[in-house]
Tab-separated table of N, CA and C in Angstrom:
chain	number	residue	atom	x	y	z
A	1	UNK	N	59.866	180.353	74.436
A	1	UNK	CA	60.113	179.834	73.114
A	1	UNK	C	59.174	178.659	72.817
A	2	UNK	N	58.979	177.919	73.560
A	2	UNK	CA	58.524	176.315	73.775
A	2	UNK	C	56.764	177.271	73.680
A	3	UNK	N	56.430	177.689	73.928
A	3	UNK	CA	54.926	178.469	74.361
A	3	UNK	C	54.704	179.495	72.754
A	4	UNK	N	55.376	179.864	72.229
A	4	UNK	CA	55.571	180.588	71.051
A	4	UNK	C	55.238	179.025	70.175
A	5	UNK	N	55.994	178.316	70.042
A	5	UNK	CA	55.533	177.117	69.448
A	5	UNK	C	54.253	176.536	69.076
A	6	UNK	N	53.594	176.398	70.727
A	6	UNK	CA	52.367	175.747	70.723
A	6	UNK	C	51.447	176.560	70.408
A	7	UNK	N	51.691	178.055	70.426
A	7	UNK	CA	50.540	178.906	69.697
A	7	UNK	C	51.133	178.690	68.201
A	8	UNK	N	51.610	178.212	67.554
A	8	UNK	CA	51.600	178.682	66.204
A	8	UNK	C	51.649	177.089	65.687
A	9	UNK	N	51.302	176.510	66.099
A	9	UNK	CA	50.612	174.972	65.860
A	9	UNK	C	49.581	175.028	64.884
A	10	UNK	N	48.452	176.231	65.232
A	10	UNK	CA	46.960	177.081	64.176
A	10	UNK	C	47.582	177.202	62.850
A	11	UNK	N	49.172	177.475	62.826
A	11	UNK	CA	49.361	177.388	61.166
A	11	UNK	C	49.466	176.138	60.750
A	12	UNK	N	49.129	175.829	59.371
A	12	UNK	CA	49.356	174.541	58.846
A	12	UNK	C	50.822	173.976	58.599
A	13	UNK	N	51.729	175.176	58.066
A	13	UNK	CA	53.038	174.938	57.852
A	13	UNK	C	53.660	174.747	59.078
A	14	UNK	N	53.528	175.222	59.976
A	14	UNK	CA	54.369	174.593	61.147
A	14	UNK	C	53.911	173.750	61.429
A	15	UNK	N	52.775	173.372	61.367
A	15	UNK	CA	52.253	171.890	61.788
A	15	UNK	C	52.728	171.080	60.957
A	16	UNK	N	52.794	171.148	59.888
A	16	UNK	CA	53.458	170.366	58.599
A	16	UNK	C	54.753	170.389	58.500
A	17	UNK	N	55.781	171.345	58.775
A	17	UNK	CA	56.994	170.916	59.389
A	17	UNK	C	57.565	170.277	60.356
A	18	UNK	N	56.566	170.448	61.265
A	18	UNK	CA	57.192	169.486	62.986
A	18	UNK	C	56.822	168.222	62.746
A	19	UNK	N	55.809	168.197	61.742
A	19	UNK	CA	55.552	166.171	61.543
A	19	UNK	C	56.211	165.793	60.403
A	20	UNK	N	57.036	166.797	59.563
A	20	UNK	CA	58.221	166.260	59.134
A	20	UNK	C	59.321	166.322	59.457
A	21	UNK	N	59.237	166.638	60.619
A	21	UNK	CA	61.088	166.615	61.638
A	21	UNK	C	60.669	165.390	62.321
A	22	UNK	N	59.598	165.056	62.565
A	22	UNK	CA	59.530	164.376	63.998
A	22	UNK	C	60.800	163.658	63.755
A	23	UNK	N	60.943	162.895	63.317
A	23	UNK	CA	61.753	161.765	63.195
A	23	UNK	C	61.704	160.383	63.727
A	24	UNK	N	60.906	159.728	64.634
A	24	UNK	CA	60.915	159.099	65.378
A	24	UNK	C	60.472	158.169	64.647
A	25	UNK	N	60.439	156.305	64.594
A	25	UNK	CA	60.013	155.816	63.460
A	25	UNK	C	58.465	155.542	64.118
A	26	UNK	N	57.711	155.951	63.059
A	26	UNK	CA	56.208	155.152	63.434
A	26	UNK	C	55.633	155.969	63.628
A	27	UNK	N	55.970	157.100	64.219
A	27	UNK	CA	55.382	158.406	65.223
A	27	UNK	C	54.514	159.178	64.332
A	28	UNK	N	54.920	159.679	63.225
A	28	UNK	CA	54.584	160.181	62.473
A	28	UNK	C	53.220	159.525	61.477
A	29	UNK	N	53.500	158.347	61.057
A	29	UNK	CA	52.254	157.664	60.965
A	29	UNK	C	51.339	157.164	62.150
A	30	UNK	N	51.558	156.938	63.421
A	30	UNK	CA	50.850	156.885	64.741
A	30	UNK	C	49.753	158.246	64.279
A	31	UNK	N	50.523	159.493	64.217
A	31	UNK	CA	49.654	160.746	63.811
A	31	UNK	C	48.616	160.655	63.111
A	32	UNK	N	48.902	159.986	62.015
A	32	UNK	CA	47.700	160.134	60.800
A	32	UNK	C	46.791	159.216	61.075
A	33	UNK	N	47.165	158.295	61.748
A	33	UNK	CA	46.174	157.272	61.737
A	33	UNK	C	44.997	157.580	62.887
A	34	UNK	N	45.676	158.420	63.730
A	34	UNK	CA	44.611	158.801	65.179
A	34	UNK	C	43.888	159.720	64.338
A	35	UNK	N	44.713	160.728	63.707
A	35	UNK	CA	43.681	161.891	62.894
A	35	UNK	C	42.792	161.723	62.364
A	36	UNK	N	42.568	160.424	61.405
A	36	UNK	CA	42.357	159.884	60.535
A	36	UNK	C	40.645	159.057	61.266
A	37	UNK	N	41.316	158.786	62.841
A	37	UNK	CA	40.253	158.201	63.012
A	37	UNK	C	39.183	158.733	64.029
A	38	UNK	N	39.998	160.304	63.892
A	38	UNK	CA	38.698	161.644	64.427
A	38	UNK	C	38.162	162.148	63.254
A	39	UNK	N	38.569	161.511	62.375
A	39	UNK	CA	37.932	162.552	61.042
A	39	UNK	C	38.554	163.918	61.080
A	40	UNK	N	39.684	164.184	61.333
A	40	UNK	CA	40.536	165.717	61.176
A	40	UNK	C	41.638	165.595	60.472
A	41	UNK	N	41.980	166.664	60.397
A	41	UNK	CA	43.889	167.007	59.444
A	41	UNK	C	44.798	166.483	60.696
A	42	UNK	N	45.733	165.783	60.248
A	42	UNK	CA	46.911	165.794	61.187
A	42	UNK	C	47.311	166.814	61.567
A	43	UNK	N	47.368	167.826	60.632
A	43	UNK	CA	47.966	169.322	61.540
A	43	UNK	C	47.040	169.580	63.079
A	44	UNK	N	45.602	169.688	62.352
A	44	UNK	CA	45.120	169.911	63.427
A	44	UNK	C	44.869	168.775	64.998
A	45	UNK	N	45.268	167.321	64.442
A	45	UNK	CA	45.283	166.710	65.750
A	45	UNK	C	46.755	167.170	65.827
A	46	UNK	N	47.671	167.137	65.856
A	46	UNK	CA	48.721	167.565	66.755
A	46	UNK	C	48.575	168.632	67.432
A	47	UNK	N	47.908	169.917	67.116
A	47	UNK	CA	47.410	170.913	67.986
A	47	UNK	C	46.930	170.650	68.796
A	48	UNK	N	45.778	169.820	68.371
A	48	UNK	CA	44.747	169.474	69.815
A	48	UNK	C	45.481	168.867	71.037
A	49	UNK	N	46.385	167.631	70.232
A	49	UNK	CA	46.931	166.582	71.507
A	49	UNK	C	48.084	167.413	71.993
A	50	UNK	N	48.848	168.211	71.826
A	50	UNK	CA	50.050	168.952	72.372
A	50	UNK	C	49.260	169.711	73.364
A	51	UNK	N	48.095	170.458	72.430
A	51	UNK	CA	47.790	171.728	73.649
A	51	UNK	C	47.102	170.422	74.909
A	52	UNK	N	46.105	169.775	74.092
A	52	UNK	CA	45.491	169.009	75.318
A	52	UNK	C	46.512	168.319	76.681
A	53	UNK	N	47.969	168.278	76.015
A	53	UNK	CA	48.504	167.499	77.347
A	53	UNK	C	49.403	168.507	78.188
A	54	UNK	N	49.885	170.057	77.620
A	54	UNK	CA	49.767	171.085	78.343
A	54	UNK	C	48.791	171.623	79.221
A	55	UNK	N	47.553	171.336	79.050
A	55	UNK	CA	46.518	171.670	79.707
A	55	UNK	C	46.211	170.563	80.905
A	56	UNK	N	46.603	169.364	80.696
A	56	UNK	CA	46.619	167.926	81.471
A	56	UNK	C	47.536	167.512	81.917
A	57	UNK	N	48.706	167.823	81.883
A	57	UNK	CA	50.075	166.974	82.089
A	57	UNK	C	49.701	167.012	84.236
A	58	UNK	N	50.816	165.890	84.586
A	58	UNK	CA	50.655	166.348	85.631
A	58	UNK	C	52.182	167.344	86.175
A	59	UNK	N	52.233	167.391	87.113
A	59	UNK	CA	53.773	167.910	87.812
A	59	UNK	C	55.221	167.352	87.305
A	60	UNK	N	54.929	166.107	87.191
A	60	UNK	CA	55.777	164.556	87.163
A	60	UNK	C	55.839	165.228	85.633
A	61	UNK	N	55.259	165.069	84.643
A	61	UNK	CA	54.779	165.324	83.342
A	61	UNK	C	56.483	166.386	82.624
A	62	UNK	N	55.541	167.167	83.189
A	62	UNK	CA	56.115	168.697	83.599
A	62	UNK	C	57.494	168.180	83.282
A	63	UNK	N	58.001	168.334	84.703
A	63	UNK	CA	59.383	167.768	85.093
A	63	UNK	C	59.832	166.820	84.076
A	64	UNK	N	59.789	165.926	83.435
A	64	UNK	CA	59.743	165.047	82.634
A	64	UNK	C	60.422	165.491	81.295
A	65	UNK	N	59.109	166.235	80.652
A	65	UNK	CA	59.446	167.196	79.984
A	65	UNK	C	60.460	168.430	79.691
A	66	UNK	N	60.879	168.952	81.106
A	66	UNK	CA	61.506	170.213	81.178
A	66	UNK	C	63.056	169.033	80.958
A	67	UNK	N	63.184	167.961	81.926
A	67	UNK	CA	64.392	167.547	81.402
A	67	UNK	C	64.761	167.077	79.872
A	68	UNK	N	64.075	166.583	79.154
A	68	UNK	CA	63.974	165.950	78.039
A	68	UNK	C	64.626	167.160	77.115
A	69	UNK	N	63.987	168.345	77.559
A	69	UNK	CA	63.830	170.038	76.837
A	69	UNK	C	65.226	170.040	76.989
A	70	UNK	N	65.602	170.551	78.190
A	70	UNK	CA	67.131	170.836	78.877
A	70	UNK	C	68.357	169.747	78.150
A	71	UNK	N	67.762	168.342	77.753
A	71	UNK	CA	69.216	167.702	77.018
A	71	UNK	C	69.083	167.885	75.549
A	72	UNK	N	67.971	168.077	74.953
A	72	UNK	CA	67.845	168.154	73.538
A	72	UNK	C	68.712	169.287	72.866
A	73	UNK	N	69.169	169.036	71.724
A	73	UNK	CA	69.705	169.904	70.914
A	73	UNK	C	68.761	171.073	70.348
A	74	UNK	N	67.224	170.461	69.616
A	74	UNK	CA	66.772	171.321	69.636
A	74	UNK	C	65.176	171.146	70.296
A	75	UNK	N	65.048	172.000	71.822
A	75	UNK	CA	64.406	171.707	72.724
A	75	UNK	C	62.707	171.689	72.678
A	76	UNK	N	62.305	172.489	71.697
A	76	UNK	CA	60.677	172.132	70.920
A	76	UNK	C	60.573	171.060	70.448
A	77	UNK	N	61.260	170.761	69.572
A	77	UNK	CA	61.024	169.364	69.009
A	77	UNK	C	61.200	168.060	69.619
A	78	UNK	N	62.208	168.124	70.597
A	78	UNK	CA	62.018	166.884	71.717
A	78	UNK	C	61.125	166.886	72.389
A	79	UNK	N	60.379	168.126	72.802
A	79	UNK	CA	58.779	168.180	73.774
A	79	UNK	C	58.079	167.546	73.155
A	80	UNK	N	57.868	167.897	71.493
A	80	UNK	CA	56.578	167.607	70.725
A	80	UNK	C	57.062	166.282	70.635
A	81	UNK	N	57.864	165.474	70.401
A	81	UNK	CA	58.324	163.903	70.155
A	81	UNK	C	57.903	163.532	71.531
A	82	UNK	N	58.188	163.970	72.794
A	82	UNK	CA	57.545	163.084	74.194
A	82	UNK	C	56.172	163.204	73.987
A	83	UNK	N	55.431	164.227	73.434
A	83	UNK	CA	54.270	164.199	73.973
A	83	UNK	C	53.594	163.790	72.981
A	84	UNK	N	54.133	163.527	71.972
A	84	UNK	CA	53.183	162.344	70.857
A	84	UNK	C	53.144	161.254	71.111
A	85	UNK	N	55.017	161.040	71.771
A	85	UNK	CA	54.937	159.886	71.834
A	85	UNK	C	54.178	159.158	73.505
A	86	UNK	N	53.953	160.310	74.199
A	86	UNK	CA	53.261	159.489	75.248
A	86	UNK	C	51.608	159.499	74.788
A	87	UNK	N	51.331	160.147	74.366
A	87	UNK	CA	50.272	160.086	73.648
A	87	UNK	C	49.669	159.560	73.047
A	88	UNK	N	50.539	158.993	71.708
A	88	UNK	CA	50.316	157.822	70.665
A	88	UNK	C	51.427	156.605	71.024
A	89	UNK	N	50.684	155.936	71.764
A	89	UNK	CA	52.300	154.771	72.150
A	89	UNK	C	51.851	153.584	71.066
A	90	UNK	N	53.006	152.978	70.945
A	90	UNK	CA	53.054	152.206	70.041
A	90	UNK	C	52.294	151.110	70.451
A	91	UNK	N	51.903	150.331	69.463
A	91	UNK	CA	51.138	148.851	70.000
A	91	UNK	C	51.942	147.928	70.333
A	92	UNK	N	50.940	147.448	71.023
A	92	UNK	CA	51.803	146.002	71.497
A	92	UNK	C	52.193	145.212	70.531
A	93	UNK	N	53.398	144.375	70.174
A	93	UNK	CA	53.379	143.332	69.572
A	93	UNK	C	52.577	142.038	69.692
């Protein structure tokens, strides 16, 4: 299910729906602003950085993830919220 997801990231509307679920505060603008400062669509940096940390994560990662998956209500969208948010971490104060 979670793998069905990350291939269909290439559409814009699902990309454009999962960064309006994210929910998380900041997260969602964290997005635009990294996009923003590759010169790309947010849809398409969330593709890149999801697939890129599937392709990179380590073991630990993994595991990390699979629990996060396992307590969430709905278990895609808590992956994509860890891995933005380890991704795009917030600044320091």
């Amino acid at each position: 299910m979670f793998g069905t997801l990350i291939a269909s990231l290439d559409n814009p509307e699902t990309a454009a729906a999962l960064m309006d679920a994210l929910g998380m505060e900041g997260l969602a603008e964290r997005l635009e602003m990294a996009a923003a400062a590759e010169g790309i669509e947010p849809a398409a940096y969330l593709a890149i950085t999801v697939r890129s940390f599937m392709e990179t994560a380590s073991d630990d990662h993994f595991v990390q993830l699979i629990g996060i998956m396992n307590s969430a209500k709905d278990p895609g969208l808590a992956a994509i919220r860890a891995i933005l948010a380890k991704a795009l971490p917030e600044a320091a104060p």
